[in-house]
Amino acid sequence: MKRNYGYRFIKVAFLSVYLVIMVFPLYWIVITSLKPQKEIFSYPVHYWPEQFTLQNYVNIFKVSKFNVYMANSLFVSISSALIVIVIAICSAYVLARFRFRGHKQIMLAFFVTQMLPGFIALAPLYMMMSNLHLLNQRISLILMYTVILIPFSTIMLRGFFQRIPANLEEAAMIDGCSQLSALIRVIIPIMMPGISSMFIFAFVQNWNELFLAVMFIDNESLKTLPVAMNSFILKFNVDWGSMSAGTVLSILPTILLFALAQRFIVEGLTQGAVKG
Amino acid sequence: MSSRQKFILSSLLPALLLVMIFTYYPFFKGVVMAFQNYKLFNLKQVHFVGIQNFVEAFRDQQFLAAMKNSAYWVFFSLILQFLLGFILALFLNKKFWGRGVYQAFIFYPWALSGFLIGLIWKWLFNSQIGVINDLLLRLGIIEDRIGFLSDPNWAMSSVIVANVWYGIAFFTIMLLAALQSIPSELYEAASIDGANGYRKLLYVTIPYIMPTIIATTLLRVIWIFNDPTLIYGMTNGGPGGATHILSSLMLNKIIYDGDYGAASAVGVIMIVMLFLYTLFYLMVTKSEKVGDF
């Protein structure tokens, strides 16, 4: 077989350049976070620090309550991801297995939410939370993050359910299981990879959410990480050391989780996209 | 009610109720606000003003600029993300030494928020000590530092570059999955008919993954159009509104002006644009049977 060296050269060149462009920003933010202040602002730019320091990390914990923000983010993100998974399993299962009046309309209602410019609801939501006395309470964020993720999780999990043959639970029901116990004992264990990837996806979304958290939470001890980062820009406009240290700490958990679940997430998302 | 109906109803109720109360209800309230003079600092005076907010929007230079910017933003982000993502998916489709490295590294922007990506690129593009300026100077490509984010002529291109960087992985993932679902017999048959690589791409690959191409490009537009977080983190619409797209302008009107009426009017205009776009989407997908559910 004839080897096409031109094609191979283009391929290797493209892939190499692309890899550098993808990795470099991550490298740069990590390396900046480890530089002492004067080196961050030195010119010419240092591509490798002359001196490594953890001072920026110490600073963000001293100047702000970074550990509190991290704990808040963890609590809100995990709670909401758990709740949304339970609710979405119920709705997705029913929408995958049954045909009934209103079936199409419900699916459509879930799809449409994905297209709405969400900020139009920001002000009314603020007032609703105020009337429910939920402002400055973590429950407001848990509630909203759950609501936001329900349609997408339902659509995705429905796709997973549809790939599992229905006669599996029919067999279990002949053996005396109710529909519910067939779902819990037979189907959910098979679905575990899909469910865990949905959980991680939900967690990452919640972990990153900024604007609702800015609107609903004013209390310093209840702020989430993105809100803290947001006030970093407002407070210390030029402190790139703290900024980069904060950024590294904010992205670390999501990158780790994403690396873990990448395969499932990719599979699940493509399934949803191909199906529309 | 039969037990089947009970099961269906009780399983759907939590999801439906929550979405109706906390998505659709505030959304429609927001649309109503577009026809009121709803300002945070003057809540006692709220009343209906007809289409005044819309008239003012179309008289506002910043709004008109944001319309134009939105078009640039969506068009160039989409085209570049798609083309680069497609090329990358084609290259990654065949196994080669080191492919795992790509799977580990090129998808990670997806784990980050647009806001943090905006912050990172703001740092990279910094006009004084930014590394991009430094690299370009060292390579002799530029003579003077460029104010990528402070010069209105550069700012829009700069935020688009960051957005393209962010979005390529999406297309790579989707198109790669589609490519891997193509049966190898199709290529064998094409080889027997004497097709070369280029013709195989044109007559086998692209037609086969067309439904995915249509679905991803069209859905992606909505997302790019609606999401202002990257711009918020990177420039917050500056300098002087040069990088405001409609959604970031709307967000600014809420957060900084507290002018919910004006913000909602922008939102309603966005919905009308998305509605027209969706009609087009449905027309295109009808022949490809993508939108069935």
Coordinates of C-alpha atoms in Angstrom, one line a residue:
Chain A
M1 CA 0.0 0.0 0.0
K2 CA 1.3 3.4 -0.9
R3 CA 1.9 5.7 2.0
N4 CA 0.7 9.2 1.7
Y5 CA 3.4 11.3 3.4
G6 CA 1.7 14.6 2.7
Y7 CA -1.4 13.6 4.5
R8 CA 0.5 12.1 7.4
F9 CA 2.5 15.3 7.8
I10 CA -0.6 17.4 7.9
K11 CA -2.2 15.1 10.4
V12 CA 0.7 15.1 12.8
A13 CA 1.2 18.8 12.5
F14 CA -2.5 19.6 13.1
L15 CA -2.7 17.2 16.1
S16 CA 0.5 18.6 17.7
V17 CA -0.4 22.2 17.3
Y18 CA -3.9 21.5 18.6
L19 CA -2.6 19.6 21.6
V20 CA -0.3 22.5 22.5
I21 CA -3.2 25.0 22.2
M22 CA -5.5 22.9 24.3
V23 CA -2.9 22.2 27.1
F24 CA -1.2 25.6 27.2
P25 CA -3.9 27.6 29.0
L26 CA -4.1 25.0 31.7
Y27 CA -0.3 24.9 32.1
W28 CA -0.2 28.7 32.2
I29 CA -2.8 29.1 34.9
V30 CA -1.1 26.4 37.1
I31 CA 2.3 27.9 36.6
T32 CA 1.1 31.4 37.3
S33 CA -0.5 30.2 40.6
L34 CA 2.9 28.9 41.7
K35 CA 4.9 32.1 40.9
P36 CA 5.7 34.8 43.5
Q37 CA 3.9 38.1 42.9
K38 CA 6.9 39.9 41.4
E39 CA 7.5 37.1 38.9
I40 CA 3.9 37.2 37.7
F41 CA 4.4 40.8 36.8
S42 CA 8.0 40.5 35.6
Y43 CA 8.9 41.3 32.0
P44 CA 9.9 39.4 29.9
V45 CA 7.5 36.7 30.9
H46 CA 8.9 33.7 32.7
Y47 CA 7.8 30.5 31.1
W48 CA 9.2 28.5 34.0
P49 CA 9.3 30.1 37.4
E50 CA 12.7 30.9 38.9
Q51 CA 11.1 30.3 42.3
F52 CA 8.1 28.2 43.2
T53 CA 5.8 29.3 46.0
L54 CA 2.5 28.3 47.5
Q55 CA 2.0 31.9 48.7
N56 CA -0.9 32.6 46.4
Y57 CA -2.8 29.6 47.8
V58 CA -2.1 30.6 51.3
N59 CA -3.3 34.1 50.5
I60 CA -6.7 33.1 49.1
F61 CA -7.4 31.1 52.3
K62 CA -6.2 34.0 54.5
V63 CA -7.8 36.9 52.7
S64 CA -11.1 35.1 51.9
K65 CA -13.0 32.1 53.3
F66 CA -12.0 29.9 50.4
N67 CA -12.5 26.7 52.5
V68 CA -16.0 27.8 53.4
Y69 CA -16.8 28.6 49.7
M70 CA -15.5 25.2 48.7
A71 CA -17.6 23.4 51.4
N72 CA -20.7 25.4 50.3
S73 CA -20.2 24.5 46.6
L74 CA -19.7 20.8 47.5
F75 CA -22.8 20.7 49.6
V76 CA -25.0 22.5 47.1
S77 CA -23.7 20.6 44.1
I78 CA -23.9 17.1 45.6
S79 CA -27.3 17.6 47.2
S80 CA -28.8 18.9 44.0
A81 CA -27.2 16.3 41.8
L82 CA -28.6 13.5 44.0
I83 CA -32.1 15.0 44.1
V84 CA -32.2 15.6 40.3
I85 CA -31.1 12.0 39.6
V86 CA -33.9 10.5 41.7
I87 CA -36.5 12.8 40.1
A88 CA -35.2 12.3 36.6
I89 CA -35.0 8.5 36.9
C90 CA -38.8 8.5 37.7
S91 CA -39.8 10.8 34.8
A92 CA -37.3 9.3 32.3
Y93 CA -38.4 5.7 33.1
V94 CA -42.1 6.5 32.5
L95 CA -41.4 8.5 29.4
A96 CA -39.3 5.7 28.0
R97 CA -41.6 2.8 28.8
F98 CA -45.2 4.1 28.5
R99 CA -47.1 5.9 25.8
F100 CA -50.0 8.0 27.1
R101 CA -52.0 11.1 26.5
G102 CA -49.7 14.1 26.8
H103 CA -46.6 12.1 26.3
K104 CA -45.4 14.2 23.3
Q105 CA -46.4 17.5 25.0
I106 CA -44.3 16.7 28.1
M107 CA -41.3 15.7 26.0
L108 CA -41.7 19.0 24.1
A109 CA -42.0 21.0 27.3
F110 CA -38.7 19.5 28.5
F111 CA -37.0 20.2 25.2
V112 CA -38.2 23.8 25.0
T113 CA -36.6 24.6 28.4
Q114 CA -33.3 24.0 26.8
M115 CA -33.8 26.8 24.3
L116 CA -35.2 29.5 26.5
P117 CA -32.8 32.4 27.3
G118 CA -32.8 31.7 31.0
F119 CA -31.9 35.2 32.2
I120 CA -35.4 36.4 31.4
A121 CA -36.6 34.4 34.4
L122 CA -33.9 35.7 36.7
A123 CA -35.8 38.7 38.1
P124 CA -39.1 36.8 38.6
L125 CA -37.2 34.0 40.3
Y126 CA -35.5 36.4 42.6
M127 CA -39.0 37.6 43.7
M128 CA -40.3 34.1 44.1
M129 CA -37.4 33.2 46.3
S130 CA -37.9 36.4 48.3
N131 CA -41.6 35.6 48.8
L132 CA -40.7 32.1 49.9
H133 CA -38.1 33.5 52.3
L134 CA -35.4 31.4 50.7
L135 CA -33.0 34.2 49.8
N136 CA -29.6 33.7 51.5
Q137 CA -30.4 30.1 52.1
R138 CA -28.6 27.3 50.4
I139 CA -31.9 25.5 49.7
S140 CA -32.7 28.2 47.1
L141 CA -29.7 27.1 45.0
I142 CA -30.3 23.4 45.5
L143 CA -33.9 23.9 44.4
M144 CA -33.0 25.9 41.3
Y145 CA -30.1 23.7 40.2
T146 CA -32.4 20.7 40.5
V147 CA -35.1 22.4 38.4
I148 CA -32.6 23.5 35.7
L149 CA -31.2 20.0 35.3
I150 CA -34.5 18.0 35.4
P151 CA -35.3 18.4 31.7
F152 CA -31.9 17.6 30.4
S153 CA -31.4 14.6 32.8
T154 CA -34.8 13.2 31.9
I155 CA -34.0 13.4 28.2
M156 CA -30.6 11.7 28.6
L157 CA -31.8 9.0 31.1
R158 CA -34.7 8.3 28.8
G159 CA -32.3 7.5 26.1
F160 CA -30.4 5.1 28.4
F161 CA -33.7 3.4 29.4
Q162 CA -34.7 2.9 25.8
R163 CA -31.6 0.9 25.2
I164 CA -32.5 -1.6 27.9
P165 CA -35.0 -4.2 26.6
A166 CA -38.4 -4.0 28.3
N167 CA -38.7 -7.7 28.6
L168 CA -36.1 -7.7 31.3
E169 CA -38.5 -6.1 33.8
E170 CA -41.5 -7.9 32.3
A171 CA -39.7 -11.1 33.3
A172 CA -39.2 -9.8 36.8
M173 CA -42.8 -8.8 37.0
I174 CA -43.9 -12.3 36.0
D175 CA -41.8 -13.5 38.9
G176 CA -43.9 -11.4 41.2
C177 CA -42.1 -8.0 41.3
S178 CA -44.2 -4.8 41.1
Q179 CA -43.3 -2.3 38.4
L180 CA -41.5 -0.2 41.0
S181 CA -39.4 -3.1 42.5
A182 CA -38.6 -4.3 39.0
L183 CA -37.3 -0.9 38.2
I184 CA -35.2 -0.7 41.4
R185 CA -33.9 -4.3 41.5
V186 CA -33.4 -5.0 37.8
I187 CA -33.2 -1.9 35.7
I188 CA -31.3 0.6 37.8
P189 CA -28.3 -1.7 38.5
I190 CA -27.9 -2.1 34.7
M191 CA -28.2 1.6 34.3
M192 CA -25.6 2.4 36.9
P193 CA -22.9 3.7 34.4
G194 CA -25.4 6.0 32.8
I195 CA -26.7 7.2 36.1
S196 CA -23.3 7.9 37.6
S197 CA -22.3 9.9 34.5
M198 CA -25.5 11.9 34.8
F199 CA -24.6 12.5 38.4
I200 CA -21.2 13.8 37.5
F201 CA -22.5 15.9 34.7
A202 CA -25.1 17.4 37.1
F203 CA -22.4 18.0 39.8
V204 CA -20.1 19.8 37.3
Q205 CA -23.0 22.0 36.1
N206 CA -23.9 23.0 39.7
W207 CA -20.3 23.5 40.7
N208 CA -19.9 26.0 37.8
E209 CA -23.1 27.9 38.1
L210 CA -22.6 31.6 38.8
F211 CA -25.5 33.9 38.2
L212 CA -28.3 32.4 40.3
A213 CA -25.8 32.1 43.1
V214 CA -24.9 35.8 42.7
M215 CA -28.6 36.8 42.8
F216 CA -29.7 34.6 45.6
I217 CA -26.8 34.6 48.0
D218 CA -25.5 37.7 49.7
N219 CA -24.2 36.2 52.9
E220 CA -20.4 35.8 52.9
S221 CA -20.6 32.5 54.8
L222 CA -23.0 31.0 52.2
K223 CA -21.3 32.0 49.0
T224 CA -20.3 29.3 46.5
L225 CA -16.9 29.2 44.7
P226 CA -17.9 30.9 41.4
V227 CA -19.4 33.8 43.4
A228 CA -16.2 34.1 45.4
M229 CA -14.2 34.1 42.1
N230 CA -16.6 36.7 40.8
S231 CA -16.0 39.0 43.8
F232 CA -12.3 38.4 43.3
I233 CA -12.5 40.3 40.0
L234 CA -14.4 43.1 41.5
K235 CA -12.2 43.4 44.6
F236 CA -8.7 42.7 43.4
N237 CA -8.6 43.7 39.8
V238 CA -5.0 43.0 39.2
D239 CA -4.2 40.2 41.7
W240 CA -3.6 37.5 39.1
G241 CA -1.8 35.4 41.7
S242 CA -4.9 34.9 43.8
M243 CA -7.0 34.7 40.7
S244 CA -5.0 31.8 39.2
A245 CA -4.7 30.0 42.5
G246 CA -8.5 30.3 43.0
T247 CA -9.1 29.1 39.4
V248 CA -6.9 26.1 39.9
L249 CA -8.7 25.1 43.1
S250 CA -12.1 25.7 41.4
I251 CA -11.4 23.6 38.3
L252 CA -9.5 20.7 40.1
P253 CA -12.5 18.7 41.2
T254 CA -14.4 19.0 38.0
I255 CA -11.5 18.1 35.9
L256 CA -10.8 15.0 38.0
L257 CA -14.4 13.9 37.9
F258 CA -14.7 14.6 34.2
A259 CA -11.6 12.5 33.5
L260 CA -13.2 9.7 35.5
A261 CA -16.5 9.7 33.8
Q262 CA -15.5 11.1 30.4
R263 CA -16.3 7.9 28.5
F264 CA -19.8 7.6 29.9
I265 CA -20.6 11.2 29.5
V266 CA -19.5 11.2 25.9
E267 CA -21.5 8.1 25.1
G268 CA -24.6 9.5 26.8
L269 CA -24.4 12.9 25.2
T270 CA -23.9 11.6 21.7
Q271 CA -26.8 9.2 22.3
G272 CA -29.0 12.2 23.1
A273 CA -27.8 14.3 20.3
V274 CA -28.2 11.6 17.6
K275 CA -31.8 11.0 18.8
G276 CA -32.5 14.8 18.8
Chain B
M1 CA -57.6 5.5 38.1
S2 CA -55.8 2.3 37.1
S3 CA -52.6 1.4 38.8
R4 CA -50.8 2.0 35.6
Q5 CA -52.1 5.6 35.5
K6 CA -51.2 6.1 39.1
F7 CA -47.7 4.9 38.5
I8 CA -47.3 7.2 35.5
L9 CA -48.7 10.2 37.2
S10 CA -46.8 9.8 40.5
S11 CA -43.5 9.3 38.6
L12 CA -43.9 12.4 36.4
L13 CA -45.5 14.7 39.0
P14 CA -42.3 16.0 40.8
A15 CA -40.5 16.7 37.6
L16 CA -43.5 18.4 35.9
L17 CA -44.5 20.5 38.9
L18 CA -41.0 21.8 39.5
V19 CA -40.4 22.7 35.9
M20 CA -43.8 24.4 35.6
I21 CA -43.5 26.4 38.8
F22 CA -39.8 27.3 38.6
T23 CA -39.1 27.5 34.9
Y24 CA -42.2 28.2 32.9
Y25 CA -44.0 30.4 35.4
P26 CA -41.0 32.8 36.0
F27 CA -40.3 32.7 32.3
F28 CA -43.7 34.0 31.4
K29 CA -43.6 36.5 34.2
G30 CA -40.3 37.7 32.6
V31 CA -41.9 38.1 29.3
V32 CA -44.7 40.2 30.8
M33 CA -42.0 42.4 32.4
A34 CA -40.9 43.3 28.9
F35 CA -44.1 45.4 28.6
Q36 CA -43.7 47.1 31.9
N37 CA -41.3 49.8 33.2
Y38 CA -40.0 47.4 35.7
K39 CA -37.0 49.0 37.5
L40 CA -35.5 47.7 40.7
F41 CA -35.0 51.2 42.2
N42 CA -38.6 52.3 41.4
L43 CA -40.8 49.3 42.1
K44 CA -43.7 51.4 43.3
Q45 CA -44.2 52.9 39.8
V46 CA -44.4 49.6 37.9
H47 CA -47.1 49.7 35.2
F48 CA -47.7 48.6 31.7
V49 CA -46.0 50.7 29.1
G50 CA -46.9 48.8 25.9
I51 CA -44.0 48.4 23.5
Q52 CA -42.0 51.3 24.9
N53 CA -39.1 49.0 26.0
F54 CA -38.8 47.6 22.5
V55 CA -38.8 51.0 20.9
E56 CA -36.1 52.2 23.3
A57 CA -34.1 49.1 22.6
F58 CA -34.0 49.7 18.8
R59 CA -33.0 53.3 19.4
D60 CA -30.1 52.2 21.6
Q61 CA -26.8 52.1 19.8
Q62 CA -25.4 49.6 22.3
F63 CA -28.3 47.2 21.5
L64 CA -27.9 47.6 17.8
A65 CA -24.2 46.9 18.2
A66 CA -25.0 43.9 20.3
M67 CA -27.3 42.5 17.6
K68 CA -24.4 42.8 15.1
N69 CA -21.9 41.3 17.6
S70 CA -24.3 38.4 18.3
A71 CA -24.3 37.6 14.6
Y72 CA -20.5 37.6 14.4
W73 CA -20.2 35.7 17.6
V74 CA -22.6 32.9 16.6
F75 CA -21.4 32.7 13.0
F76 CA -17.7 32.6 13.5
S77 CA -17.8 30.6 16.7
L78 CA -19.9 28.0 15.0
I79 CA -18.1 27.7 11.7
L80 CA -14.6 27.5 13.3
Q81 CA -15.7 25.1 16.1
F82 CA -17.3 22.9 13.6
L83 CA -14.6 22.8 11.0
L84 CA -11.8 22.3 13.5
G85 CA -13.8 19.8 15.4
F86 CA -14.6 17.9 12.3
I87 CA -11.0 17.7 11.1
L88 CA -10.0 16.6 14.6
A89 CA -12.6 13.9 14.7
L90 CA -11.5 12.6 11.3
F91 CA -7.9 12.4 12.5
L92 CA -8.8 10.8 15.8
N93 CA -11.1 8.3 14.2
K94 CA -8.3 5.9 13.3
K95 CA -6.2 4.4 16.2
F96 CA -2.7 5.7 16.5
W97 CA 0.0 5.8 19.1
G98 CA -0.9 8.5 21.6
R99 CA -4.6 8.8 20.9
G100 CA -5.3 8.4 24.6
V101 CA -3.4 11.6 25.3
Y102 CA -5.9 13.5 23.2
Q103 CA -8.9 11.9 24.9
A104 CA -7.5 13.0 28.2
F105 CA -6.6 16.5 27.3
I106 CA -8.8 17.9 24.6
F107 CA -12.1 17.4 26.3
Y108 CA -11.2 19.1 29.6
P109 CA -12.5 22.5 28.8
W110 CA -15.9 20.9 29.1
A111 CA -15.4 20.5 32.8
L112 CA -14.8 24.2 33.2
S113 CA -17.4 27.0 33.3
G114 CA -17.5 29.7 30.6
F115 CA -16.8 32.2 33.4
L116 CA -13.5 30.6 34.4
I117 CA -12.5 30.1 30.8
G118 CA -13.2 33.8 30.3
L119 CA -10.9 34.6 33.2
I120 CA -8.1 32.3 32.0
W121 CA -8.2 33.9 28.5
K122 CA -8.4 37.4 30.0
W123 CA -5.1 36.6 31.6
L124 CA -3.6 35.1 28.5
F125 CA -4.6 38.1 26.4
N126 CA -3.5 40.7 28.9
S127 CA -2.0 43.6 27.0
Q128 CA 0.9 44.3 29.5
I129 CA 2.1 41.0 30.8
G130 CA -0.1 38.6 28.8
V131 CA 1.7 35.5 27.5
I132 CA 0.1 35.8 24.0
N133 CA 1.6 39.2 23.5
D134 CA 4.9 37.9 24.7
L135 CA 4.9 35.0 22.4
L136 CA 4.0 37.0 19.4
L137 CA 6.7 39.6 20.2
R138 CA 9.3 36.8 20.6
L139 CA 8.3 35.2 17.3
G140 CA 8.6 38.6 15.6
I141 CA 5.0 38.5 14.4
I142 CA 4.2 41.8 16.0
E143 CA 6.3 44.8 16.9
D144 CA 4.2 46.3 19.6
R145 CA 1.9 44.8 22.2
I146 CA -1.7 44.5 21.2
G147 CA -4.5 45.4 23.5
F148 CA -6.5 42.4 22.6
L149 CA -9.2 43.1 25.1
S150 CA -8.9 46.9 25.4
D151 CA -8.8 47.7 21.7
P152 CA -12.3 47.7 20.3
N153 CA -11.0 46.5 16.9
W154 CA -9.5 43.4 18.5
A155 CA -11.9 42.6 21.4
M156 CA -14.6 40.8 19.4
S157 CA -12.1 38.5 17.6
S158 CA -10.4 37.8 20.9
V159 CA -13.5 36.6 22.7
I160 CA -14.4 34.5 19.6
V161 CA -11.0 32.8 19.7
A162 CA -11.6 31.9 23.4
N163 CA -15.1 30.6 22.5
V164 CA -13.8 28.5 19.6
W165 CA -11.2 27.0 21.9
Y166 CA -13.9 26.2 24.4
G167 CA -16.3 24.6 21.8
I168 CA -14.2 22.5 19.5
A169 CA -14.3 19.6 21.9
F170 CA -18.1 19.4 21.7
F171 CA -18.0 18.9 17.9
T172 CA -15.1 16.5 18.2
I173 CA -17.0 14.3 20.6
M174 CA -20.2 14.3 18.7
L175 CA -18.7 13.8 15.3
L176 CA -16.2 11.2 16.5
A177 CA -19.1 9.1 17.9
A178 CA -21.0 9.5 14.6
L179 CA -17.9 8.5 12.6
Q180 CA -17.4 5.4 14.6
S181 CA -20.9 4.3 13.9
I182 CA -20.2 4.1 10.2
P183 CA -20.2 0.4 9.1
S184 CA -16.8 -0.5 7.5
E185 CA -18.5 -2.3 4.7
L186 CA -19.5 1.0 3.3
Y187 CA -15.9 2.0 2.9
E188 CA -15.0 -1.4 1.4
A189 CA -17.7 -1.1 -1.1
A190 CA -16.5 2.4 -2.0
S191 CA -12.9 1.1 -2.4
I192 CA -14.1 -1.6 -4.8
D193 CA -15.8 1.1 -6.8
G194 CA -12.4 2.8 -7.0
A195 CA -13.1 5.7 -4.6
N196 CA -10.0 7.5 -3.2
G197 CA -9.8 9.1 0.3
Y198 CA -11.3 12.4 -0.8
R199 CA -14.2 10.8 -2.6
K200 CA -14.9 8.4 0.3
L201 CA -15.2 11.5 2.6
L202 CA -17.5 13.2 0.2
Y203 CA -19.8 10.3 -0.8
V204 CA -19.7 8.0 2.3
T205 CA -18.6 9.8 5.4
I206 CA -20.4 13.1 5.1
P207 CA -23.8 11.7 3.9
Y208 CA -23.7 9.1 6.7
I209 CA -23.1 11.5 9.5
M210 CA -25.3 14.3 8.1
P211 CA -28.1 13.9 10.7
T212 CA -25.5 14.4 13.5
I213 CA -24.0 17.4 11.6
I214 CA -27.4 19.0 11.3
A215 CA -28.4 18.3 14.9
T216 CA -25.1 19.5 16.5
T217 CA -24.7 22.6 14.4
L218 CA -28.2 23.8 14.8
L219 CA -28.6 23.0 18.5
R220 CA -25.2 24.5 19.1
V221 CA -26.3 27.9 17.7
I222 CA -28.9 28.2 20.4
W223 CA -26.4 27.5 23.1
I224 CA -23.8 30.0 21.7
F225 CA -26.4 32.6 21.2
N226 CA -27.9 32.3 24.7
D227 CA -24.8 31.9 26.9
P228 CA -23.0 35.1 28.0
T229 CA -20.8 33.5 30.7
L230 CA -17.5 33.5 28.8
I231 CA -18.0 37.1 27.7
Y232 CA -18.9 38.0 31.3
G233 CA -15.7 36.6 32.6
M234 CA -13.5 37.9 29.9
T235 CA -14.6 41.4 29.0
N236 CA -18.0 41.9 30.5
G237 CA -19.0 43.5 27.2
G238 CA -16.2 46.0 27.2
P239 CA -14.4 48.0 26.0
G240 CA -17.4 50.3 25.6
G241 CA -19.8 47.6 24.6
A242 CA -17.6 46.3 21.8
T243 CA -18.0 42.7 22.9
H244 CA -21.6 42.8 24.1
I245 CA -23.8 40.1 22.5
L246 CA -27.5 40.2 23.2
S247 CA -27.4 37.8 26.1
S248 CA -24.5 39.6 27.9
L249 CA -26.2 43.0 27.3
M250 CA -29.4 41.6 28.9
L251 CA -27.4 40.2 31.9
N252 CA -25.8 43.6 32.4
K253 CA -29.1 45.4 32.4
I254 CA -30.2 43.0 35.2
I255 CA -27.1 42.9 37.3
Y256 CA -25.9 46.5 37.0
D257 CA -28.9 48.6 36.0
G258 CA -31.7 46.6 37.7
D259 CA -33.8 47.5 34.7
Y260 CA -35.8 44.4 34.3
G261 CA -38.2 45.8 31.8
A262 CA -35.4 46.7 29.4
A263 CA -33.6 43.4 30.0
S264 CA -36.8 41.4 29.4
A265 CA -37.4 43.3 26.1
V266 CA -34.0 42.2 24.9
G267 CA -34.9 38.7 26.1
V268 CA -38.1 38.7 24.1
I269 CA -36.4 39.9 21.0
M270 CA -34.0 37.0 21.5
I271 CA -36.9 34.6 21.8
V272 CA -38.4 35.8 18.5
M273 CA -35.0 35.3 16.8
L274 CA -34.7 31.8 18.3
F275 CA -38.3 31.0 17.2
L276 CA -37.6 32.0 13.6
Y277 CA -34.4 30.0 13.8
T278 CA -36.2 27.0 15.2
L279 CA -38.7 27.1 12.4
F280 CA -35.8 26.9 10.0
Y281 CA -34.3 24.1 12.0
L282 CA -37.5 22.1 11.8
M283 CA -37.8 22.6 8.1
V284 CA -34.2 21.4 7.6
T285 CA -34.5 18.4 9.9
K286 CA -37.8 17.3 8.5
S287 CA -36.1 15.8 5.5
E288 CA -33.3 14.3 7.6
K289 CA -35.6 13.0 10.4
V290 CA -33.4 14.3 13.2
G291 CA -36.0 15.9 15.3
D292 CA -38.2 12.9 15.9
F293 CA -39.0 11.9 19.5

